[in-house]
Amino acid sequence: MKQALAMIVSLLLLITLLTACAQTKAPESTNATSEFASTAPSTSEEKLFVFTRKNFPRMDGSTSMVPLGEAIASVLLGESREAVSDLTQFNRTTQSFRNLMAGQCDILIVGEPNADVYTDMETQGFDADIETIATDALIFVVNENNPVDNLTTEQVRKIYSGEITNWSEVGGNDAPIVAFQRNKSAGSQALMVKLVMQDTPLAEAPLEYVADEMGILMEAVKSYDNSANAIGYSVYYYANDMKMAQGLKILSIDGVQPNAQTIRSGEYPHRNAYYCVIPADAPVDSPNRILYDWLMTDEGQHLIAREGYVSVKTFE
């Protein structure tokens, strides 16, 4: 009888122990995507927000932001960059803003638009929340065989206004300067007007000197007329990190070479922001608002820096 009672007591203790272990076991994560998993503000009631293909916000933006868009979708959905390429068919700077105003996308990862975009937003009564998520710079490129390494901002302005027309005027060869521009709606064109030309009008360029795409401009500067006489401009990330400047030389401006350190510190003169943009009335728990907020967290900023952009936050 005593042996039977002891066995019953031991069995009850074992059952109690197993029950306690089951109750204290940590719940399994609902998001197995990556270290960059997004969360809403942490409270005991709030749960981890899980991005899925069904709820992932429709992204649009600038050409130079496609790699970041791919990285965002990849880490938050747990898919390869190739698999998420259908989510990052960006329509360039100006058109992406129009798409956001028309409700054809939910969030922009974008550079500086031209002034007409802000006018259109005001005319349509469209309110947007705009957050600076990274810093970039307008840079100038020439063929790698061009002997000129540096230009002043004033020299660039005079080249693009048509006042300086020969490389010998800025320390180069006796050869005409072929100054390529971007199309009016391009983000880099908006930066050129805003940061360099300011109140000085751009010279009207022949159609063959106006590039609709950054890649076309880079190739034109690299090989135009089999000479080293062309000059053009782009954003730093596109030229440097996307390796589009191969065969080209990135000029220093006012004696400062553009790189991540000089851009972040402000030593390089022609800097501008990359933005995340959503409709101002996006609810606090909407996927586009959650993604918008996440990009300014340490996780989001680490991702931006890891992708080669100049993040707003600095990390050791």
PDB file of C-alpha atoms in Angstrom, residues 137 236 256-269 271 310:
ATOM      1  CA  ALA A 137      24.937  64.124 -52.986  1.00  0.00           C
ATOM      2  CA  TYR A 236      26.519  59.597 -55.415  1.00  0.00           C
ATOM      3  CA  VAL A 256      36.247  68.057 -51.597  1.00  0.00           C
ATOM      4  CA  GLN A 257      35.912  64.507 -52.912  1.00  0.00           C
ATOM      5  CA  PRO A 258      32.422  63.041 -52.324  1.00  0.00           C
ATOM      6  CA  ASN A 259      32.351  59.963 -50.097  1.00  0.00           C
ATOM      7  CA  ALA A 260      30.217  58.713 -47.210  1.00  0.00           C
ATOM      8  CA  GLN A 261      32.200  60.698 -44.631  1.00  0.00           C
ATOM      9  CA  THR A 262      32.252  64.052 -46.458  1.00  0.00           C
ATOM     10  CA  ILE A 263      28.597  63.711 -47.423  1.00  0.00           C
ATOM     11  CA  ARG A 264      27.415  62.888 -43.908  1.00  0.00           C
ATOM     12  CA  SER A 265      29.547  65.619 -42.310  1.00  0.00           C
ATOM     13  CA  GLY A 266      28.436  68.281 -44.780  1.00  0.00           C
ATOM     14  CA  GLU A 267      31.989  68.949 -45.988  1.00  0.00           C
ATOM     15  CA  TYR A 268      30.960  68.042 -49.524  1.00  0.00           C
ATOM     16  CA  PRO A 269      28.855  71.002 -50.684  1.00  0.00           C
ATOM     17  CA  ARG A 271      24.014  67.281 -50.539  1.00  0.00           C
ATOM     18  CA  VAL A 310      24.580  57.373 -46.236  1.00  0.00           C
TER      19      VAL A 310
END
